[in-house]
Amino acid sequence: MKKHSCVCQGLAVVFVLVFLVFPVAAEDQKPVKMVHTVPLSGVLGSVPETGLGLSDAADYINETGGIGGRKFVAIVEDGRYDVPTTLGIFNRFATSEPKDEFLYYSQFCTPCLKALSEKVNQEEKLPVLAGSMSALIFDDQVREKAPYFFATGPGYGEQWGMVLKYIKDNHKKKTPPRVAFHYFDNSTGRDPMEDLKKYAKKFGVEIVLMEPFSATAQTFAPSFLKFRKENVEYVLFWNWSLKIGVRYFKEAKKYIPNIPTFGVHWTAANLFFYLAGEEYDNHYVVSGYPVETETDNEFVKIVTGMAKKKNRDVKAWAFYMQSWAMGQLAAESARQ
């Protein structure tokens, strides 16, 4: 099986975070707790690496001195990518945990992050490291509207901009590249549209179609046939469900085998090699995190070393790396 899925542009993302909390001291030796709500089941599918990354980061943090001598505790909960479940988890810990111990929260769910905004930013005032990079949340006003929300990667719109630049730079024809944006039909799916239009204009790419698909879609054939009819040359596949992704790649291989598909963060997991097999070929991605083969990267050395030490069978490296980064960012901010 050829594995020529290509990371268009790996980013060495530098996070400049000023968490609005007081530095923690070691004298009372109370633990520093971080509650981490991740998709271990539910509509998105199971992505255990989203939890394992933080758990392993916590072990590394504690093995290297903790937080000024204080233990860093990672509490991983299954949020099921579900708003009521996630809100229930946050409220449970906000109510039961001591305020000087429960100091950080992190999660992977854009709708959940939106639902938590008032509770987090006006009531609890607790730093949240978000797996979401939504432009609907992390816009120019985020510091005023949601000062306790922190993205852990470049915005989805910026990632799609990188995709369009890659397409333009590698397009062989003299005519503008013809692109279809195939997106999950909800507010998060529509999230990057304005940025997409902006970057398409900047790089000289023609967006031929903006085609939604339903979370319950049983086939994508009508859209694929439409892409063929409109002479689409590249498909931008905006999706974050493993279940949908597997079906999508299999059908794309059948209906549009010669049209490359492109994705961002959520389709960057090499987990799809195992789930979709050869159908994942000819899919290109932009990821905000290094990949496990970048062994000259010190962060990658630490992360892959811990994974090997713990005999982790990591398949979704992008999310394992991201969860590690969440833990390290929280730990560093606590030390400062």
mmCIF file of C-alpha atoms in Angstrom:
data_model
loop_
_atom_site.group_PDB
_atom_site.id
_atom_site.type_symbol
_atom_site.label_atom_id
_atom_site.label_comp_id
_atom_site.label_asym_id
_atom_site.label_seq_id
_atom_site.Cartn_x
_atom_site.Cartn_y
_atom_site.Cartn_z
ATOM 1 C CA MET A 1 0.000 0.000 0.000
ATOM 2 C CA LYS A 2 1.409 3.368 -0.979
ATOM 3 C CA LYS A 3 1.364 5.896 1.781
ATOM 4 C CA HIS A 4 1.876 9.122 -0.125
ATOM 5 C CA SER A 5 -0.441 11.308 1.873
ATOM 6 C CA CYS A 6 1.541 14.515 2.111
ATOM 7 C CA VAL A 7 1.846 17.059 4.864
ATOM 8 C CA CYS A 8 1.804 20.243 2.833
ATOM 9 C CA GLN A 9 3.373 22.412 5.467
ATOM 10 C CA GLY A 10 4.402 21.351 8.944
ATOM 11 C CA LEU A 11 4.372 24.235 11.358
ATOM 12 C CA ALA A 12 6.595 24.943 14.286
ATOM 13 C CA VAL A 13 3.807 26.673 16.124
ATOM 14 C CA VAL A 14 4.956 29.073 18.803
ATOM 15 C CA PHE A 15 2.341 29.754 21.435
ATOM 16 C CA VAL A 16 2.601 33.035 23.267
ATOM 17 C CA LEU A 17 0.126 32.547 26.072
ATOM 18 C CA VAL A 18 -0.389 34.833 29.018
ATOM 19 C CA PHE A 19 -2.665 32.858 31.311
ATOM 20 C CA LEU A 20 -4.563 35.078 33.691
ATOM 21 C CA VAL A 21 -3.764 33.119 36.833
ATOM 22 C CA PHE A 22 -1.379 33.645 39.701
ATOM 23 C CA PRO A 23 1.853 31.620 39.677
ATOM 24 C CA VAL A 24 1.539 28.487 41.781
ATOM 25 C CA ALA A 25 3.871 27.879 44.693
ATOM 26 C CA ALA A 26 5.303 24.600 45.959
ATOM 27 C CA GLU A 27 5.162 25.138 49.691
ATOM 28 C CA ASP A 28 1.742 23.604 50.299
ATOM 29 C CA GLN A 29 2.465 20.824 47.764
ATOM 30 C CA LYS A 30 -1.091 20.757 46.489
ATOM 31 C CA PRO A 31 -1.394 19.199 43.035
ATOM 32 C CA VAL A 32 -1.973 21.200 39.878
ATOM 33 C CA LYS A 33 -4.951 19.578 38.153
ATOM 34 C CA MET A 34 -5.920 19.741 34.519
ATOM 35 C CA VAL A 35 -9.251 18.258 33.412
ATOM 36 C CA HIS A 36 -9.148 17.065 29.810
ATOM 37 C CA THR A 37 -12.417 16.255 27.990
ATOM 38 C CA VAL A 38 -11.817 14.203 24.850
ATOM 39 C CA PRO A 39 -13.678 12.060 22.277
ATOM 40 C CA LEU A 40 -13.325 8.465 23.458
ATOM 41 C CA SER A 41 -16.750 7.505 22.093
ATOM 42 C CA GLY A 42 -19.790 9.112 20.466
ATOM 43 C CA VAL A 43 -20.609 10.569 17.064
ATOM 44 C CA LEU A 44 -17.015 11.512 16.245
ATOM 45 C CA GLY A 45 -15.663 8.048 16.932
ATOM 46 C CA SER A 46 -12.982 7.027 19.406
ATOM 47 C CA VAL A 47 -9.659 8.880 19.358
ATOM 48 C CA PRO A 48 -7.835 7.580 22.460
ATOM 49 C CA GLU A 49 -4.671 9.472 21.541
ATOM 50 C CA THR A 50 -6.407 12.705 22.571
ATOM 51 C CA GLY A 51 -6.356 11.409 26.139
ATOM 52 C CA LEU A 52 -3.143 9.379 26.118
ATOM 53 C CA GLY A 53 -1.136 12.401 25.004
ATOM 54 C CA LEU A 54 -2.006 14.424 28.083
ATOM 55 C CA SER A 55 -1.605 11.446 30.428
ATOM 56 C CA ASP A 56 1.881 10.761 29.089
ATOM 57 C CA ALA A 57 2.777 14.451 29.144
ATOM 58 C CA ALA A 58 1.759 14.549 32.818
ATOM 59 C CA ASP A 59 4.072 11.635 33.597
ATOM 60 C CA TYR A 60 6.928 13.368 31.803
ATOM 61 C CA ILE A 61 6.237 16.637 33.622
ATOM 62 C CA ASN A 62 6.294 14.886 36.995
ATOM 63 C CA GLU A 63 9.412 12.866 36.138
ATOM 64 C CA THR A 64 11.209 16.124 35.339
ATOM 65 C CA GLY A 65 10.325 17.986 38.539
ATOM 66 C CA GLY A 66 6.626 18.685 38.291
ATOM 67 C CA ILE A 67 5.431 22.237 38.893
ATOM 68 C CA GLY A 68 8.074 23.547 41.233
ATOM 69 C CA GLY A 69 7.774 20.328 43.191
ATOM 70 C CA ARG A 70 4.002 20.105 42.921
ATOM 71 C CA LYS A 71 2.487 17.147 41.120
ATOM 72 C CA PHE A 72 0.780 17.743 37.773
ATOM 73 C CA VAL A 73 -2.417 15.677 37.622
ATOM 74 C CA ALA A 74 -4.151 14.943 34.312
ATOM 75 C CA ILE A 75 -7.818 13.953 34.627
ATOM 76 C CA VAL A 76 -9.113 12.525 31.340
ATOM 77 C CA GLU A 77 -12.879 12.345 30.746
ATOM 78 C CA ASP A 78 -14.909 11.116 27.776
ATOM 79 C CA GLY A 79 -16.874 14.100 26.471
ATOM 80 C CA ARG A 80 -18.258 12.106 23.499
ATOM 81 C CA TYR A 81 -18.018 15.294 21.375
ATOM 82 C CA ASP A 82 -21.357 16.134 22.962
ATOM 83 C CA VAL A 83 -22.346 19.497 24.444
ATOM 84 C CA PRO A 84 -24.502 18.300 27.410
ATOM 85 C CA THR A 85 -21.924 15.653 28.360
ATOM 86 C CA THR A 86 -19.051 18.122 28.199
ATOM 87 C CA LEU A 87 -20.909 20.817 30.149
ATOM 88 C CA GLY A 88 -21.775 18.242 32.796
ATOM 89 C CA ILE A 89 -18.136 17.223 33.170
ATOM 90 C CA PHE A 90 -16.915 20.802 33.475
ATOM 91 C CA ASN A 91 -19.599 21.749 36.000
ATOM 92 C CA ARG A 92 -18.912 18.636 38.071
ATOM 93 C CA PHE A 93 -15.232 19.433 38.473
ATOM 94 C CA ALA A 94 -15.788 23.179 38.876
ATOM 95 C CA THR A 95 -18.111 22.380 41.777
ATOM 96 C CA SER A 96 -16.188 19.564 43.442
ATOM 97 C CA GLU A 97 -12.520 20.451 43.006
ATOM 98 C CA PRO A 98 -10.650 23.019 45.142
ATOM 99 C CA LYS A 99 -10.080 26.262 43.247
ATOM 100 C CA ASP A 100 -6.370 26.239 44.074
ATOM 101 C CA GLU A 101 -5.963 22.768 42.534
ATOM 102 C CA PHE A 102 -8.251 22.711 39.477
ATOM 103 C CA LEU A 103 -6.310 25.290 37.484
ATOM 104 C CA TYR A 104 -6.614 24.239 33.825
ATOM 105 C CA TYR A 105 -9.167 22.725 31.504
ATOM 106 C CA SER A 106 -8.794 21.442 27.948
ATOM 107 C CA GLN A 107 -11.117 19.868 25.404
ATOM 108 C CA PHE A 108 -11.694 18.927 21.747
ATOM 109 C CA CYS A 109 -15.091 20.248 20.659
ATOM 110 C CA THR A 110 -15.930 23.583 19.016
ATOM 111 C CA PRO A 111 -19.680 23.547 19.893
ATOM 112 C CA CYS A 112 -18.783 22.628 23.480
ATOM 113 C CA LEU A 113 -16.291 25.480 23.684
ATOM 114 C CA LYS A 114 -18.947 27.934 22.529
ATOM 115 C CA ALA A 115 -21.386 26.601 25.127
ATOM 116 C CA LEU A 116 -18.783 26.992 27.885
ATOM 117 C CA SER A 117 -17.890 30.590 27.053
ATOM 118 C CA GLU A 118 -19.987 32.423 29.649
ATOM 119 C CA LYS A 119 -19.337 29.886 32.405
ATOM 120 C CA VAL A 120 -15.582 29.945 31.836
ATOM 121 C CA ASN A 121 -14.907 33.583 31.009
ATOM 122 C CA GLN A 122 -17.346 35.321 33.361
ATOM 123 C CA GLU A 123 -17.818 32.929 36.269
ATOM 124 C CA GLU A 124 -14.968 30.450 36.737
ATOM 125 C CA LYS A 125 -12.230 32.426 34.958
ATOM 126 C CA LEU A 126 -10.283 29.252 34.326
ATOM 127 C CA PRO A 127 -7.744 28.950 31.474
ATOM 128 C CA VAL A 128 -8.988 26.617 28.745
ATOM 129 C CA LEU A 129 -6.617 25.129 26.195
ATOM 130 C CA ALA A 130 -8.774 24.354 23.189
ATOM 131 C CA GLY A 131 -8.355 21.612 20.644
ATOM 132 C CA SER A 132 -10.580 23.781 18.460
ATOM 133 C CA MET A 133 -9.001 26.444 16.270
ATOM 134 C CA SER A 134 -12.304 27.970 15.211
ATOM 135 C CA ALA A 135 -12.357 31.438 13.655
ATOM 136 C CA LEU A 136 -15.822 31.869 15.181
ATOM 137 C CA ILE A 137 -14.147 31.874 18.601
ATOM 138 C CA PHE A 138 -10.540 32.862 18.003
ATOM 139 C CA ASP A 139 -11.131 36.063 16.078
ATOM 140 C CA ASP A 140 -9.734 39.578 16.558
ATOM 141 C CA GLN A 141 -11.983 40.141 19.585
ATOM 142 C CA VAL A 142 -11.219 36.913 21.444
ATOM 143 C CA ARG A 143 -9.069 38.636 24.086
ATOM 144 C CA GLU A 144 -12.014 40.848 25.005
ATOM 145 C CA LYS A 145 -14.843 38.325 24.557
ATOM 146 C CA ALA A 146 -13.149 35.153 25.799
ATOM 147 C CA PRO A 147 -9.904 36.040 27.606
ATOM 148 C CA TYR A 148 -9.581 32.576 29.167
ATOM 149 C CA PHE A 149 -9.759 30.660 25.870
ATOM 150 C CA PHE A 150 -6.462 29.720 24.225
ATOM 151 C CA ALA A 151 -6.127 27.991 20.844
ATOM 152 C CA THR A 152 -3.414 25.365 20.521
ATOM 153 C CA GLY A 153 -2.734 25.776 16.827
ATOM 154 C CA PRO A 154 -3.220 27.999 13.770
ATOM 155 C CA GLY A 155 -6.818 28.817 12.859
ATOM 156 C CA TYR A 156 -8.727 26.568 10.493
ATOM 157 C CA GLY A 157 -8.978 29.436 8.016
ATOM 158 C CA GLU A 158 -5.198 29.912 8.060
ATOM 159 C CA GLN A 159 -4.686 26.186 7.560
ATOM 160 C CA TRP A 160 -6.969 26.216 4.523
ATOM 161 C CA GLY A 161 -5.042 29.234 3.270
ATOM 162 C CA MET A 162 -1.885 27.108 3.367
ATOM 163 C CA VAL A 163 -3.703 24.423 1.378
ATOM 164 C CA LEU A 164 -4.697 26.938 -1.306
ATOM 165 C CA LYS A 165 -1.150 28.269 -1.518
ATOM 166 C CA TYR A 166 0.170 24.741 -1.947
ATOM 167 C CA ILE A 167 -2.389 24.042 -4.682
ATOM 168 C CA LYS A 168 -1.529 27.261 -6.512
ATOM 169 C CA ASP A 169 2.229 26.706 -6.239
ATOM 170 C CA ASN A 170 1.961 23.160 -7.600
ATOM 171 C CA HIS A 171 -0.767 23.703 -10.220
ATOM 172 C CA LYS A 172 0.566 22.814 -13.687
ATOM 173 C CA LYS A 173 -2.035 24.531 -15.871
ATOM 174 C CA LYS A 174 -2.087 28.183 -16.896
ATOM 175 C CA THR A 175 -5.741 28.501 -15.892
ATOM 176 C CA PRO A 176 -6.637 29.094 -12.208
ATOM 177 C CA PRO A 177 -7.034 25.949 -10.077
ATOM 178 C CA ARG A 178 -10.691 24.879 -9.827
ATOM 179 C CA VAL A 179 -11.538 23.964 -6.236
ATOM 180 C CA ALA A 180 -14.606 22.584 -4.441
ATOM 181 C CA PHE A 181 -15.037 23.112 -0.699
ATOM 182 C CA HIS A 182 -16.869 20.045 0.661
ATOM 183 C CA TYR A 183 -17.840 20.800 4.237
ATOM 184 C CA PHE A 184 -19.649 19.368 7.252
ATOM 185 C CA ASP A 185 -23.017 21.132 7.306
ATOM 186 C CA ASN A 186 -23.025 22.993 10.624
ATOM 187 C CA SER A 187 -21.613 26.237 12.036
ATOM 188 C CA THR A 188 -18.140 24.752 12.501
ATOM 189 C CA GLY A 189 -18.209 23.467 8.946
ATOM 190 C CA ARG A 190 -18.989 26.959 7.692
ATOM 191 C CA ASP A 191 -16.402 28.464 10.037
ATOM 192 C CA PRO A 192 -13.517 28.922 7.556
ATOM 193 C CA MET A 193 -15.566 30.133 4.583
ATOM 194 C CA GLU A 194 -14.660 33.822 4.798
ATOM 195 C CA ASP A 195 -10.975 33.057 5.209
ATOM 196 C CA LEU A 196 -11.223 30.582 2.350
ATOM 197 C CA LYS A 197 -12.644 33.264 0.047
ATOM 198 C CA LYS A 198 -9.964 35.709 1.152
ATOM 199 C CA TYR A 199 -7.098 33.313 0.479
ATOM 200 C CA ALA A 200 -8.613 32.092 -2.790
ATOM 201 C CA LYS A 201 -8.588 35.683 -4.040
ATOM 202 C CA LYS A 202 -5.067 36.240 -2.729
ATOM 203 C CA PHE A 203 -3.599 33.152 -4.403
ATOM 204 C CA GLY A 204 -5.682 33.188 -7.573
ATOM 205 C CA VAL A 205 -7.702 30.040 -6.920
ATOM 206 C CA GLU A 206 -11.265 29.633 -8.218
ATOM 207 C CA ILE A 207 -13.769 28.188 -5.732
ATOM 208 C CA VAL A 208 -16.223 26.484 -8.067
ATOM 209 C CA LEU A 209 -18.519 24.986 -5.423
ATOM 210 C CA MET A 210 -19.176 25.160 -1.708
ATOM 211 C CA GLU A 211 -20.945 21.869 -1.160
ATOM 212 C CA PRO A 212 -22.318 20.816 2.262
ATOM 213 C CA PHE A 213 -22.725 17.241 3.433
ATOM 214 C CA SER A 214 -24.830 15.929 6.295
ATOM 215 C CA ALA A 215 -23.473 14.097 9.324
ATOM 216 C CA THR A 216 -25.971 11.351 8.504
ATOM 217 C CA ALA A 217 -25.100 11.134 4.800
ATOM 218 C CA GLN A 218 -24.926 7.527 3.674
ATOM 219 C CA THR A 219 -23.298 8.349 0.339
ATOM 220 C CA PHE A 220 -21.310 11.219 -1.162
ATOM 221 C CA ALA A 221 -21.824 10.067 -4.746
ATOM 222 C CA PRO A 222 -24.156 12.947 -5.792
ATOM 223 C CA SER A 223 -21.541 15.504 -4.737
ATOM 224 C CA PHE A 224 -18.712 13.615 -6.411
ATOM 225 C CA LEU A 225 -20.680 13.435 -9.658
ATOM 226 C CA LYS A 226 -21.317 17.169 -9.389
ATOM 227 C CA PHE A 227 -17.575 17.792 -8.945
ATOM 228 C CA ARG A 228 -16.877 15.829 -12.112
ATOM 229 C CA LYS A 229 -19.543 17.722 -14.048
ATOM 230 C CA GLU A 230 -18.092 21.084 -12.946
ATOM 231 C CA ASN A 231 -14.523 20.015 -13.820
ATOM 232 C CA VAL A 232 -13.308 20.397 -10.249
ATOM 233 C CA GLU A 233 -9.559 19.780 -10.018
ATOM 234 C CA TYR A 234 -9.107 19.754 -6.231
ATOM 235 C CA VAL A 235 -11.489 18.939 -3.378
ATOM 236 C CA LEU A 236 -11.132 20.534 0.058
ATOM 237 C CA PHE A 237 -12.647 18.023 2.488
ATOM 238 C CA TRP A 238 -13.580 19.728 5.794
ATOM 239 C CA ASN A 239 -14.509 17.020 8.274
ATOM 240 C CA TRP A 240 -13.608 15.877 11.796
ATOM 241 C CA SER A 241 -15.529 12.605 12.098
ATOM 242 C CA LEU A 242 -13.537 9.392 11.731
ATOM 243 C CA LYS A 243 -16.672 7.495 10.752
ATOM 244 C CA ILE A 244 -17.516 9.939 7.971
ATOM 245 C CA GLY A 245 -13.896 10.165 6.861
ATOM 246 C CA VAL A 246 -13.563 6.433 6.287
ATOM 247 C CA ARG A 247 -16.717 6.300 4.152
ATOM 248 C CA TYR A 248 -15.673 9.445 2.299
ATOM 249 C CA PHE A 249 -12.215 8.259 1.271
ATOM 250 C CA LYS A 250 -13.560 4.910 0.097
ATOM 251 C CA GLU A 251 -16.191 6.564 -2.122
ATOM 252 C CA ALA A 252 -13.780 9.238 -3.354
ATOM 253 C CA LYS A 253 -11.464 6.495 -4.583
ATOM 254 C CA LYS A 254 -14.361 5.094 -6.618
ATOM 255 C CA TYR A 255 -15.947 8.264 -8.030
ATOM 256 C CA ILE A 256 -13.105 10.804 -8.221
ATOM 257 C CA PRO A 257 -9.908 8.701 -8.256
ATOM 258 C CA ASN A 258 -7.959 11.324 -10.198
ATOM 259 C CA ILE A 259 -9.014 14.338 -8.146
ATOM 260 C CA PRO A 260 -6.776 14.901 -5.106
ATOM 261 C CA THR A 261 -8.461 15.702 -1.815
ATOM 262 C CA PHE A 262 -7.056 18.067 0.783
ATOM 263 C CA GLY A 263 -7.660 18.428 4.493
ATOM 264 C CA VAL A 264 -6.464 20.179 7.613
ATOM 265 C CA HIS A 265 -5.761 19.140 11.199
ATOM 266 C CA TRP A 266 -8.595 16.623 11.682
ATOM 267 C CA THR A 267 -7.711 14.527 8.624
ATOM 268 C CA ALA A 268 -3.976 14.658 9.337
ATOM 269 C CA ALA A 269 -4.110 11.605 11.602
ATOM 270 C CA ASN A 270 -2.272 8.660 10.082
ATOM 271 C CA LEU A 271 -5.027 6.686 11.791
ATOM 272 C CA PHE A 272 -6.793 6.879 8.416
ATOM 273 C CA PHE A 273 -4.103 4.653 6.912
ATOM 274 C CA TYR A 274 -5.363 1.915 9.216
ATOM 275 C CA LEU A 275 -9.066 2.694 8.853
ATOM 276 C CA ALA A 276 -9.327 3.482 5.142
ATOM 277 C CA GLY A 277 -6.272 1.721 3.752
ATOM 278 C CA GLU A 278 -5.314 2.563 0.177
ATOM 279 C CA GLU A 279 -8.367 4.797 -0.172
ATOM 280 C CA TYR A 280 -6.494 7.369 1.946
ATOM 281 C CA ASP A 281 -3.893 7.750 -0.820
ATOM 282 C CA ASN A 282 -3.978 10.996 -2.804
ATOM 283 C CA HIS A 283 -5.122 12.941 0.264
ATOM 284 C CA TYR A 284 -2.962 15.899 1.285
ATOM 285 C CA VAL A 285 -3.021 17.649 4.631
ATOM 286 C CA VAL A 286 -1.823 20.696 6.497
ATOM 287 C CA SER A 287 -1.103 20.081 10.155
ATOM 288 C CA GLY A 288 -0.200 22.482 12.936
ATOM 289 C CA TYR A 289 1.926 19.839 14.631
ATOM 290 C CA PRO A 290 5.120 17.994 13.742
ATOM 291 C CA VAL A 291 4.872 14.369 12.675
ATOM 292 C CA GLU A 292 6.502 11.450 14.431
ATOM 293 C CA THR A 293 9.155 11.033 11.728
ATOM 294 C CA GLU A 294 10.655 14.505 12.337
ATOM 295 C CA THR A 295 13.303 13.051 14.624
ATOM 296 C CA ASP A 296 15.479 16.173 14.522
ATOM 297 C CA ASN A 297 12.722 18.007 16.423
ATOM 298 C CA GLU A 298 13.389 17.962 20.192
ATOM 299 C CA PHE A 299 9.686 17.915 21.044
ATOM 300 C CA VAL A 300 9.174 14.911 18.754
ATOM 301 C CA LYS A 301 12.097 13.119 20.409
ATOM 302 C CA ILE A 302 10.534 13.569 23.847
ATOM 303 C CA VAL A 303 7.043 12.572 22.743
ATOM 304 C CA THR A 304 8.038 9.517 20.712
ATOM 305 C CA GLY A 305 10.445 8.471 23.463
ATOM 306 C CA MET A 306 7.656 8.454 26.042
ATOM 307 C CA ALA A 307 5.330 6.621 23.652
ATOM 308 C CA LYS A 308 7.973 3.933 23.157
ATOM 309 C CA LYS A 309 8.650 3.721 26.885
ATOM 310 C CA LYS A 310 4.950 3.134 27.560
ATOM 311 C CA ASN A 311 4.495 0.794 24.576
ATOM 312 C CA ARG A 312 1.825 3.057 23.110
ATOM 313 C CA ASP A 313 0.318 1.903 19.826
ATOM 314 C CA VAL A 314 -0.188 5.442 18.566
ATOM 315 C CA LYS A 315 -2.068 5.738 15.296
ATOM 316 C CA ALA A 316 -3.404 9.314 15.511
ATOM 317 C CA TRP A 317 -0.091 11.086 16.070
ATOM 318 C CA ALA A 318 -1.451 14.572 15.327
ATOM 319 C CA PHE A 319 -3.811 14.370 18.305
ATOM 320 C CA TYR A 320 -1.269 12.671 20.547
ATOM 321 C CA MET A 321 1.141 15.539 19.796
ATOM 322 C CA GLN A 322 -1.557 18.149 20.367
ATOM 323 C CA SER A 323 -2.554 16.708 23.741
ATOM 324 C CA TRP A 324 1.094 16.653 24.747
ATOM 325 C CA ALA A 325 1.392 20.319 23.785
ATOM 326 C CA MET A 326 -1.678 21.166 25.873
ATOM 327 C CA GLY A 327 -0.104 19.593 28.939
ATOM 328 C CA GLN A 328 3.268 21.223 28.393
ATOM 329 C CA LEU A 329 1.709 24.652 27.861
ATOM 330 C CA ALA A 330 -0.316 24.378 31.053
ATOM 331 C CA ALA A 331 2.710 23.196 33.022
ATOM 332 C CA GLU A 332 4.935 25.981 31.734
ATOM 333 C CA SER A 333 2.345 28.655 32.479
ATOM 334 C CA ALA A 334 1.934 27.267 36.007
ATOM 335 C CA ARG A 335 5.688 27.416 36.576
ATOM 336 C CA GLN A 336 5.737 31.061 35.551
#
